[in-house]
Amino acid sequence: MNKSPFNTALAGYLFVAPAMIAIVVFFFGPALAAFILSFTDFDIYALADIRNLRFVWFKNYTELLANPLFWTALKNTLFFVFVGGPLSMAASLSAAILLTENSVKLKAFIRTIFFAPVVTTLVATAVVFKYLLHTKYGFINYGLEQIGIKPIDWLGDPHWAMPAIIVFAVWKNFGYNMVIFIAAIGSIPSDLYEAAKIDGASPWQRFLNVTLPALGPSILLVSIMTMTGYFQLFAEPYVMTQGGPAEQTVTVLYMMYEQGFKWWNLGSASAVAFVLFAMMLVMTLIQGQIAKLQGVK
Amino acid sequence: MEKLKSLLFNLLVWLLVFLVAFPLLWMVTTSFMHAGEAASFPPPLLPKSPTLDAYHELFAGNHIEVYFFNSVILAVCATILSLSFNVMAGYAFAKLRFKGRDAMFNILLSALIIPAQVGMMPLFLLLKTFGLVNTYAGALVPWIASVFGIFMVRQFSQAIPDEMIEAARVDGANEFQIFTKLIIPNLTPILVTLGLFTFLGSWNDFMWPLIILTDNQSYTLPVALAVLSREHVQDSELMMAGAVITVLPVLLLFLVLQRYYMRGLLAGSVKG
C-alpha cells in the first residue's frame, strides 16, 4: 500500500510545502509588493494611517533620476563594482596561483589564513579597519610612511574614502574566489603544462596560454558573483564612513536604507531597490552574453 | 635559478600571510591594552601591560552579554529552521515524484536573481502589522528557507540510489520513516555544511537585523557593534574587544569545520 505513487506524491507536496510557503510569503510576495509600493507615495503618514497612501505612478522614479544624490550614489557604486571587483578578482587569482606553486610549503595553513577574513563578521572587521586607517594612529599610514608615502586621510578625504573601502573589501573577500580558482587550477590536466614546457613556453606564456583559457568559465562565474555582490555595498560605508565625506561613499543600497528606514519613504526606497535590481540584472546578462560570444561554457 | 625563484615565491607568500593576518592579530592585541593606549605614535603593536579592562567595560558598562545571547539564539534558531525546511524540500525535489515538481523548482531558481533587499520594505510592513518588529521571530523570517539551501540538499540527495529508497518502500516503510531513518543519515555531511553556512550567515548578517531590531535590548552583536562604534569613536581598545567577541565564535567554528565549509563553497560555485 505504501508503494502507491499517490503516497509518494503526497509526501512530496508535504515536504516542499513549508519551504515553498515560507519563500512565497517572505520573499516572492514582498518582492512583488515592493514593485507595487514603488508606484506609491508610501511615507511616514501612510505608515501612521494607510488612507494617506496614493498611487503616484512613475513619480518616485522620475524624482530619483532628478536627485543629484542618486547620481552620486550610482557613481560611487559603479566605482566600487568596476574598480573594487576586478581588484578583488586579481587578488584572488594571484593568491590562487601562488598557492598552486610547487615550491610553496605549508599550503593548507596559508590557505586557511587567506580564507579567515571571509568568515569574520563584516561589521567587526570594518570597525577594525576604521582604526587601522586612522590618519595619525593607524597602522596603514605607519606602514606607508616606512616606504616614504605621506599620511593619507583615508576616511576623511573625499578622494580616498572609497579606495579605502575597496582596500578593506579586497582584504575581506579575496579568499572566497581564491578557493574557487585553486579548485579550477587543480583540475587543469598537467600534460597541458608538460606540452607547453616541451614547446619552450616561459612560465608567463604558460599562464597566458594554458592557465587563463582553462580558467575561463570559473573567471566568468566569479566575476558575475563578485560584481553582483559588490552592487550591494552597504555595511562598509554604514560602519566606516556613514556615507561621507561629502557623500562620496553613499551607495545605491545605502540610499535605499536611508530613504526607507531613516526617512520612512518606503515608496521611494522601493523605487531605488528596483533600479538596483535592474542594474544587477543587466550586468549579469551582459556578462552571460560576453561568455557566449567567447564560447566559454 | 629555480632555488632563487622558490625563495622569492615563499618570501612573497609569507609577506602576504603577514598582511592578511595583521588586522586580526592587531585586533586581539589592542583589545588587551589600557584605555587610550592605542592612540599614540608610533602605533603600539603589543600592550605594555595586558589588561582585561576593555572586556570588563564591555560587560559591565555596555551589557554585551545581552547582544551575544541574542546573536546565539538567532543563529541557533536559524540553523534549526534551515535544517528542517530546506532539507525536506531539497530531498523531495530530488527524489519524490509529484506533479509540477520541476516547474516549482524552476520558479525557485528564478529567486536567485532577485536581490534580498528588494523585498525588505514590504517585509518590514508585513511584520510590523503582525507586531513582529523587535522580536526574534521577525529577525528569523528570512532564514526559514533558502533557495541556496534547497539547491544544495537537492544536489547531494540526487546521489542517493533510487534502489535503496525503493527497497525501504517494499519493506513497508512510509515516506516519513524513509526520510528520517534513511535519508537524513545519508545526508549528514551536507547537513553539517548547510548548518554551518546558516549559522555563520545569521551571525554575520547586518542589514536585516539593523532594520527589524531597533530596540537596544534586541540588538545582535554586529548591530550593537555598529551603534557602539558611533558612540565610542575614540575608544579603540573597547571596540577591538567588541570585535574579538563578535569574530571569535565564528572564526573558531570555521576552523573546526573548515572541511565542510569548503565543500559547500565549491558545491555552490558549480551551480552558476
Coordinates of C-alpha atoms in Angstrom, one line a residue, chain A residues 2-3 5 7-9 11-16 18-20 22-23 25-28 30-31 33-34 37 42 47 98-99 101 103-106 108-125 127-132 136-139 142 145 171 174 176 179-180 183 203 221 225 232 234-235 237-239 242 253-254 256-257 260-261 264 266 269-270 273-274 276-277 280-281, chain B residues 6 9-10 12-14 16-17 19-24 26-27 38-45 85 88-89 91-93 96-99 104 107-108 110-111 113-126 141 144-145 147 150 169-170 172-175 179 200 203-204 206-207 210-211 222 225-226 229-230 232-233 235-236 239-240 243 246-247 250-251 254-255 258 261-262 265-266 269 272:
Chain A
N2 CA 2.9 2.3 0.7
K3 CA 4.2 1.6 -2.7
P5 CA 2.7 6.7 -6.3
N7 CA 1.5 8.4 -1.3
T8 CA 4.9 9.4 -2.7
A9 CA 3.4 12.4 -4.5
A11 CA 4.7 13.2 0.7
G12 CA 6.4 15.2 -2.0
Y13 CA 3.9 18.1 -1.6
L14 CA 4.0 17.9 2.2
F15 CA 7.8 18.0 2.2
V16 CA 8.2 21.0 -0.1
P18 CA 6.7 24.5 4.3
A19 CA 9.8 25.8 2.4
M20 CA 7.7 26.9 -0.6
A22 CA 7.9 30.5 3.5
I23 CA 9.7 31.6 0.3
V25 CA 5.2 34.7 1.7
F26 CA 8.5 36.1 2.9
F27 CA 10.4 36.5 -0.4
F28 CA 8.4 36.5 -3.7
P30 CA 7.4 41.1 -0.6
A31 CA 9.4 41.5 -3.8
A33 CA 4.7 44.1 -3.2
A34 CA 7.9 46.3 -3.4
L37 CA 5.0 50.0 -3.5
F42 CA 4.2 55.4 0.9
L47 CA 2.8 54.3 7.9
L98 CA 50.9 31.4 -5.6
L99 CA 49.2 28.6 -3.6
E101 CA 53.1 26.7 -7.0
S103 CA 57.8 25.4 -4.2
V104 CA 55.4 26.9 -1.7
K105 CA 55.2 25.0 1.6
L106 CA 52.5 24.8 4.2
A108 CA 46.9 24.3 3.8
F109 CA 47.9 26.6 6.6
I110 CA 48.4 29.5 4.3
R111 CA 45.1 28.9 2.6
T112 CA 43.3 28.9 6.0
I113 CA 44.9 32.3 6.9
F114 CA 43.9 33.8 3.5
F115 CA 40.4 32.5 3.9
A116 CA 39.9 33.6 7.5
P117 CA 38.7 37.2 6.7
V118 CA 35.8 35.7 4.6
V119 CA 34.2 34.1 7.6
T120 CA 34.8 37.0 10.0
T121 CA 31.9 39.3 10.8
L122 CA 31.8 42.2 8.3
V123 CA 30.8 44.8 10.8
A124 CA 33.5 43.8 13.2
T125 CA 36.4 43.8 10.7
V127 CA 35.5 48.6 12.7
V128 CA 39.0 47.2 12.9
F129 CA 39.9 48.8 9.5
K130 CA 38.4 52.1 10.6
Y131 CA 41.1 52.2 13.3
L132 CA 43.9 50.8 11.0
K136 CA 47.5 59.6 12.8
Y137 CA 47.5 56.4 14.8
G138 CA 46.6 53.9 12.1
F139 CA 49.0 51.1 11.1
Y142 CA 52.5 54.0 9.6
E145 CA 55.4 56.1 5.9
W171 CA 41.2 42.0 2.2
F174 CA 39.7 37.7 -1.9
Y176 CA 36.5 33.2 -1.3
V179 CA 39.3 28.8 -3.2
I180 CA 37.3 28.5 -6.4
A183 CA 40.0 24.1 -7.4
P203 CA 56.1 30.5 -17.1
L221 CA 31.3 32.7 -12.8
M225 CA 29.1 36.6 -8.4
Q232 CA 25.0 45.6 -2.7
F234 CA 26.1 48.8 2.4
A235 CA 27.6 47.8 5.7
P237 CA 30.1 52.7 4.4
Y238 CA 27.5 52.4 7.2
V239 CA 30.2 51.5 9.7
Q242 CA 28.4 56.9 7.3
L253 CA 21.8 50.4 -1.3
Y254 CA 22.8 52.9 1.4
M256 CA 17.7 52.8 -0.2
Y257 CA 18.3 52.2 3.5
G260 CA 13.3 53.6 3.6
F261 CA 14.3 53.2 7.2
W264 CA 10.4 56.2 6.1
L266 CA 9.1 53.3 1.7
A269 CA 13.1 53.3 -1.3
S270 CA 11.3 50.6 -3.3
A273 CA 15.6 48.9 -4.9
F274 CA 14.2 48.2 -8.3
L276 CA 19.4 48.5 -8.2
F277 CA 17.8 45.2 -9.2
M280 CA 22.4 43.9 -11.4
L281 CA 20.2 42.0 -13.9
Chain B
S6 CA 61.3 29.3 -5.0
F9 CA 57.8 32.9 -4.1
N10 CA 58.0 31.8 -0.4
L12 CA 56.1 36.8 -1.2
V13 CA 53.6 34.3 0.2
W14 CA 54.7 34.9 3.8
L16 CA 51.0 38.3 2.2
V17 CA 50.3 36.0 5.1
L19 CA 49.5 41.4 5.7
V20 CA 46.3 39.3 5.8
A21 CA 46.7 38.2 9.3
F22 CA 47.8 41.6 10.7
P23 CA 44.4 43.2 11.1
L24 CA 43.1 40.3 13.1
W26 CA 46.2 43.7 15.9
M27 CA 42.5 43.5 16.9
A38 CA 46.4 52.5 21.1
A39 CA 46.1 56.2 20.2
S40 CA 49.8 57.0 20.4
F41 CA 52.6 57.4 17.8
P42 CA 54.2 55.2 16.7
P43 CA 51.2 52.9 17.0
P44 CA 51.9 50.2 19.6
L45 CA 51.8 46.5 18.5
F85 CA 12.7 23.3 5.9
M88 CA 12.8 18.3 3.5
A89 CA 12.3 20.3 0.4
Y91 CA 15.2 15.9 -0.7
A92 CA 11.6 16.0 -2.2
F93 CA 12.8 18.0 -5.2
L96 CA 10.0 12.3 -4.8
R97 CA 7.9 12.4 -8.0
F98 CA 4.9 14.7 -7.9
K99 CA 3.1 16.9 -10.5
M104 CA 8.2 24.7 -8.9
I107 CA 10.4 29.2 -10.1
L108 CA 12.6 28.8 -7.0
S110 CA 14.4 32.4 -10.5
A111 CA 14.6 33.8 -7.0
I113 CA 18.5 36.8 -9.5
I114 CA 16.3 38.9 -7.1
P115 CA 18.5 40.6 -4.5
A116 CA 17.2 40.0 -1.0
Q117 CA 17.0 43.7 -0.2
V118 CA 14.2 44.3 -2.8
G119 CA 11.5 42.9 -0.6
M120 CA 12.8 44.4 2.7
M121 CA 10.4 47.4 2.7
P122 CA 7.1 45.3 2.3
L123 CA 8.5 42.6 4.5
F124 CA 9.1 45.2 7.3
L125 CA 5.5 46.4 6.9
L126 CA 4.2 42.9 6.9
V141 CA 11.9 35.2 8.9
I144 CA 13.3 29.9 7.4
A145 CA 14.0 28.6 3.9
V147 CA 16.9 28.7 -2.4
I150 CA 17.3 23.7 -1.1
R169 CA 9.3 1.2 0.5
V170 CA 9.0 -2.5 -0.4
G172 CA 6.8 -1.3 4.2
A173 CA 8.4 2.0 5.4
N174 CA 6.4 5.1 4.9
E175 CA 7.8 8.2 3.3
F179 CA 13.2 10.4 5.3
L200 CA 27.7 31.9 10.0
W203 CA 25.7 35.5 13.0
N204 CA 27.4 37.9 10.5
F206 CA 23.8 43.1 9.4
M207 CA 21.2 44.8 7.2
L210 CA 19.6 46.6 11.7
I211 CA 16.1 47.2 10.2
P222 CA 27.0 43.3 14.6
L225 CA 29.0 47.0 17.4
A226 CA 27.9 49.4 14.7
S229 CA 31.4 52.4 17.2
R230 CA 29.5 55.6 16.5
H232 CA 32.9 55.4 21.1
V233 CA 34.9 56.7 18.2
D235 CA 37.9 54.0 22.3
S236 CA 39.8 51.7 20.0
M239 CA 35.9 48.5 20.1
M240 CA 38.6 45.9 19.5
A243 CA 35.2 42.9 17.6
T246 CA 32.0 39.1 17.7
V247 CA 34.5 37.4 15.4
V250 CA 32.6 32.2 14.0
L251 CA 36.3 32.0 13.4
F254 CA 35.1 27.7 10.8
L255 CA 38.5 26.4 11.9
Q258 CA 36.7 24.0 7.6
Y261 CA 32.7 24.8 4.7
M262 CA 34.9 24.3 1.6
L265 CA 31.5 26.7 -1.2
L266 CA 32.6 24.6 -4.1
S269 CA 30.0 27.8 -7.1
G272 CA 26.4 29.2 -11.6

